[in-house]
XYZ file of C-alpha atoms in Angstrom:
325
model
C 160.338 -69.159 29.893
C 161.674 -70.294 26.517
C 163.959 -73.306 26.350
C 165.572 -75.589 23.790
C 163.634 -78.789 23.016
C 164.715 -81.843 21.032
C 161.984 -82.175 18.408
C 161.320 -85.317 16.365
C 161.734 -84.514 12.660
C 161.779 -87.935 11.006
C 161.451 -91.683 11.577
C 162.513 -94.734 9.612
C 163.143 -98.452 9.970
C 164.745 -101.443 8.291
C 164.025 -105.156 8.539
C 165.901 -108.109 7.030
C 164.071 -109.810 4.146
C 163.913 -113.217 5.805
C 160.765 -113.727 7.866
C 160.761 -116.665 10.274
C 157.266 -117.810 11.275
C 156.756 -119.728 14.520
C 155.919 -122.797 12.441
C 159.520 -122.887 11.160
C 160.750 -123.615 14.698
C 158.304 -126.532 14.942
C 160.225 -128.332 12.174
C 163.436 -128.716 14.191
C 162.663 -127.908 17.823
C 160.308 -129.164 20.498
C 157.921 -126.206 20.456
C 154.637 -125.130 18.864
C 153.226 -121.972 17.333
C 150.516 -121.990 20.027
C 153.067 -122.243 22.858
C 155.185 -119.368 21.526
C 152.108 -117.168 20.948
C 150.590 -117.876 24.357
C 153.857 -117.130 26.185
C 154.982 -114.089 24.208
C 152.435 -112.925 21.635
C 155.125 -113.395 18.967
C 154.029 -114.869 15.626
C 157.072 -114.158 13.448
C 160.397 -112.338 13.424
C 163.035 -111.263 10.899
C 166.542 -112.759 10.771
C 169.485 -111.065 9.075
C 170.947 -112.712 5.996
C 174.448 -114.167 6.047
C 176.851 -111.245 5.852
C 174.146 -108.696 6.742
C 175.318 -106.762 9.792
C 173.923 -104.443 12.443
C 175.529 -101.449 10.705
C 173.833 -102.426 7.407
C 170.402 -102.377 9.049
C 171.254 -99.206 10.993
C 172.332 -97.441 7.782
C 169.114 -98.403 5.957
C 166.991 -97.173 8.880
C 169.050 -93.954 9.031
C 168.496 -93.249 5.333
C 164.748 -93.812 5.781
C 164.601 -91.435 8.774
C 166.608 -88.759 6.945
C 164.299 -89.055 3.910
C 161.262 -88.757 6.201
C 162.797 -85.617 7.749
C 163.776 -84.199 4.339
C 167.368 -83.814 5.523
C 170.816 -84.656 4.206
C 173.349 -86.582 6.314
C 175.904 -83.749 5.999
C 173.602 -81.515 8.060
C 173.783 -83.827 11.098
C 175.973 -82.965 14.078
C 175.948 -86.402 15.712
C 174.883 -90.029 15.437
C 174.078 -92.096 18.510
C 173.512 -95.826 17.989
C 172.050 -98.096 20.662
C 173.147 -101.702 20.157
C 174.381 -104.778 22.018
C 175.274 -106.623 18.818
C 177.913 -104.479 17.057
C 179.552 -105.649 13.819
C 182.956 -105.699 15.504
C 184.398 -105.025 18.968
C 185.422 -101.619 17.632
C 185.013 -99.183 15.946
C 181.459 -98.298 16.915
C 178.475 -99.077 14.718
C 177.741 -95.334 14.794
C 181.029 -94.483 13.048
C 180.308 -97.193 10.458
C 176.912 -95.594 9.778
C 178.594 -92.179 9.629
C 180.981 -93.507 6.985
C 178.188 -95.223 5.042
C 176.189 -91.977 4.953
C 179.227 -90.044 3.680
C 179.131 -87.752 6.720
C 182.607 -86.246 7.204
C 181.932 -83.914 10.110
C 180.334 -84.226 13.539
C 180.750 -87.193 15.872
C 179.307 -90.665 16.356
C 179.244 -93.164 19.215
C 177.402 -96.231 20.512
C 175.346 -96.644 23.674
C 174.950 -100.083 25.276
C 171.971 -100.573 27.581
C 170.597 -103.699 25.871
C 166.799 -103.521 25.430
C 166.678 -100.112 27.165
C 169.329 -98.833 24.749
C 167.109 -96.609 22.619
C 165.690 -94.815 25.663
C 169.250 -94.254 26.955
C 170.365 -93.049 23.493
C 167.428 -90.633 23.250
C 168.243 -89.228 26.688
C 171.889 -88.735 25.694
C 170.920 -87.098 22.392
C 168.492 -84.802 24.246
C 171.290 -83.792 26.628
C 173.644 -83.051 23.703
C 170.991 -80.833 22.117
C 170.020 -79.034 25.347
C 173.676 -78.358 26.207
C 174.297 -76.863 22.762
C 176.814 -79.511 21.665
C 174.601 -80.582 18.761
C 171.621 -79.196 16.859
C 170.688 -82.270 14.819
C 171.182 -85.800 16.111
C 170.372 -89.089 14.398
C 169.397 -91.681 17.033
C 169.350 -95.336 15.961
C 168.495 -98.630 17.640
C 169.852 -101.601 15.672
C 170.386 -105.268 16.504
C 171.164 -108.704 15.090
C 170.216 -110.785 18.134
C 169.912 -113.907 15.951
C 173.735 -114.011 16.181
C 173.740 -114.499 19.970
C 170.941 -117.045 20.340
C 171.393 -120.389 22.071
C 169.493 -122.586 19.608
C 169.362 -125.357 22.226
C 167.311 -123.153 24.573
C 163.739 -123.177 23.277
C 162.578 -120.733 25.966
C 164.714 -117.868 24.620
C 165.692 -118.472 20.987
C 162.090 -118.077 19.753
C 161.710 -114.628 21.341
C 164.242 -112.464 19.516
C 164.594 -110.928 16.072
C 166.741 -108.540 14.022
C 166.001 -105.027 12.800
C 166.681 -101.318 13.112
C 164.796 -98.094 13.704
C 165.961 -94.488 13.585
C 164.783 -90.990 14.417
C 166.122 -87.516 13.691
C 166.064 -85.038 16.580
C 166.534 -81.293 16.033
C 166.909 -78.357 18.419
C 163.906 -76.028 18.441
C 162.815 -73.288 20.781
C 159.894 -74.107 23.045
C 157.958 -72.147 25.663
C 159.132 -74.400 28.487
C 155.638 -75.793 29.058
C 154.306 -79.371 28.775
C 152.567 -78.287 25.541
C 155.907 -77.904 23.736
C 156.780 -80.272 20.907
C 159.816 -82.486 21.497
C 161.297 -84.431 24.397
C 159.700 -83.136 27.593
C 161.397 -85.467 30.092
C 163.492 -88.622 30.397
C 164.087 -91.021 33.284
C 166.983 -93.481 33.407
C 167.697 -96.241 35.930
C 169.912 -99.274 36.393
C 170.723 -101.817 39.101
C 173.735 -104.032 38.506
C 172.840 -106.410 41.334
C 170.381 -107.970 38.855
C 172.981 -108.542 36.124
C 172.622 -112.342 36.254
C 168.929 -112.255 35.277
C 169.683 -111.461 31.634
C 173.147 -111.589 30.083
C 175.352 -112.967 27.332
C 177.838 -115.559 28.575
C 180.734 -114.404 26.381
C 182.729 -111.259 25.736
C 186.084 -109.791 24.775
C 187.713 -109.570 28.193
C 186.142 -112.632 29.791
C 186.025 -115.389 27.176
C 187.281 -113.906 23.871
C 184.111 -115.329 22.299
C 180.753 -113.781 21.421
C 178.736 -116.022 23.740
C 174.981 -116.618 23.780
C 172.030 -115.052 25.562
C 170.996 -116.420 28.974
C 167.746 -115.289 30.608
C 165.775 -116.043 33.750
C 162.471 -115.199 32.097
C 160.163 -115.349 35.117
C 162.410 -113.079 37.174
C 162.786 -110.567 34.347
C 158.993 -110.520 33.898
C 158.510 -109.856 37.604
C 160.807 -106.829 37.542
C 159.648 -105.543 34.155
C 156.030 -104.606 34.829
C 156.668 -102.773 38.089
C 159.790 -100.945 36.878
C 158.308 -99.952 33.504
C 155.145 -98.478 35.026
C 157.201 -96.619 37.652
C 159.720 -95.110 35.212
C 156.896 -93.926 32.934
C 155.164 -92.320 35.920
C 158.417 -90.623 37.030
C 159.130 -89.246 33.536
C 155.569 -87.903 33.283
C 155.915 -86.214 36.694
C 159.160 -84.582 35.545
C 157.286 -83.231 32.513
C 154.437 -81.910 34.687
C 152.010 -84.409 33.166
C 150.074 -87.519 34.209
C 148.912 -90.786 32.670
C 145.640 -89.080 31.685
C 147.600 -86.915 29.209
C 149.046 -89.873 27.271
C 147.909 -90.358 23.668
C 150.200 -93.297 22.879
C 152.459 -95.628 24.818
C 155.252 -96.999 22.625
C 156.779 -99.736 24.787
C 159.785 -101.950 24.264
C 158.379 -104.893 22.304
C 159.622 -107.819 24.395
C 156.529 -109.789 25.249
C 152.814 -109.103 24.791
C 152.072 -110.198 28.356
C 154.518 -107.609 29.735
C 153.086 -104.926 27.433
C 149.512 -105.675 28.532
C 150.346 -105.934 32.245
C 152.265 -102.628 32.153
C 149.405 -100.880 30.324
C 146.970 -102.162 32.964
C 149.221 -100.884 35.761
C 149.368 -97.486 33.993
C 145.567 -97.449 33.418
C 146.100 -97.182 29.657
C 143.705 -99.080 27.326
C 145.431 -101.333 24.779
C 144.029 -99.325 21.851
C 146.436 -96.551 22.906
C 149.465 -98.864 22.969
C 151.592 -99.432 19.855
C 152.125 -103.194 19.486
C 154.433 -104.723 16.864
C 155.888 -107.641 18.856
C 153.748 -110.136 16.913
C 155.636 -109.298 13.693
C 159.159 -108.526 14.925
C 159.722 -110.442 18.168
C 162.076 -108.762 20.637
C 164.546 -106.660 18.628
C 166.162 -105.220 21.782
C 167.322 -101.616 21.269
C 165.655 -101.525 17.840
C 162.166 -102.295 19.110
C 160.923 -98.824 20.118
C 162.154 -96.897 17.043
C 160.946 -99.760 14.845
C 157.493 -99.578 16.482
C 157.489 -95.761 16.149
C 158.272 -95.897 12.440
C 155.728 -98.664 11.723
C 153.012 -96.792 13.668
C 153.777 -93.598 11.725
C 153.583 -95.478 8.409
C 150.165 -96.792 9.507
C 148.967 -93.212 10.076
C 148.503 -93.610 13.825
C 150.238 -90.427 14.928
C 148.951 -86.849 14.815
C 151.098 -83.753 15.529
C 150.670 -82.583 19.110
C 150.071 -86.063 20.509
C 151.918 -87.137 23.660
C 154.024 -90.312 23.469
C 155.568 -92.271 26.318
C 158.326 -94.731 25.449
C 159.506 -97.178 28.120
C 161.941 -100.096 28.119
C 163.834 -102.488 30.363
C 166.790 -104.697 29.530
C 169.832 -106.509 30.827
C 171.770 -104.807 33.607
C 169.096 -104.429 34.685
C 168.672 -101.057 32.956
C 165.343 -99.308 32.421
C 163.906 -95.925 31.592
C 161.307 -93.799 29.832
C 161.032 -90.852 27.457
C 158.070 -88.448 27.305
C 157.817 -86.769 23.913
C 155.257 -84.599 22.143
C 155.002 -84.945 18.375
């Protein structure tokens, strides 16, 4: 039975020029390159320049994705941006990108699910396409987490970076089988009883300040591996597939130890896992689309391959997307 699928037409990414190696932290903080690498697998990250905002990075990634898709911004129906670090309280980053791209029609909005944001945005975009509300949707993950770091906390401030990634989704008719191209299934979850494990201690209503990131790393790690493997399994089941069908896992790039432990739990060898955390650190909602775009530029993907994307972030919120190229 034929059905509408959300097919991936283009990918792109943007990174700030400034690269911060682990060694730079050694000059002013009690830490070492070896300690950071052993705990996280991170070797370097990018930090936004003064005055460079989330919407700037999102716009650059959007232009790259549109160029990759061979499409003009005016042909888009919607823009969905996943971010926890917007330029301003409002309007949304998505409307800023819409304005920057010169797109006068359609609609744009932000999604906030922290590090799981891109998965949540993809699921929302897929629903818009399947329901007929949009035919072409630009989905972006963009962050400037360097702006919410506590530079006194050496256990967290070395883990995060800035960047953006974007994809273009388009409605296409499929046969309704797991062999179709496009998004085959999504799985979303959250549990607000864990909100104190990872949060920012400021905000409009509570403190009228931006605040800084606070994380109970060990607890987050404990939840991450189990929940990531489970959500991937659930999404695959929804698609009528299993772990044996996976060509690539594109995980949220938070920590190499989490990535490896989740792959082991899913029985996926590391040579089928896209890993960019060493170069970007944790870019929150930007990490999956950034990893997708980098992997594509490295020639890793082949049409017809099955991708599983999974992420977990503050909330806690977690989920997965199963997509065929």
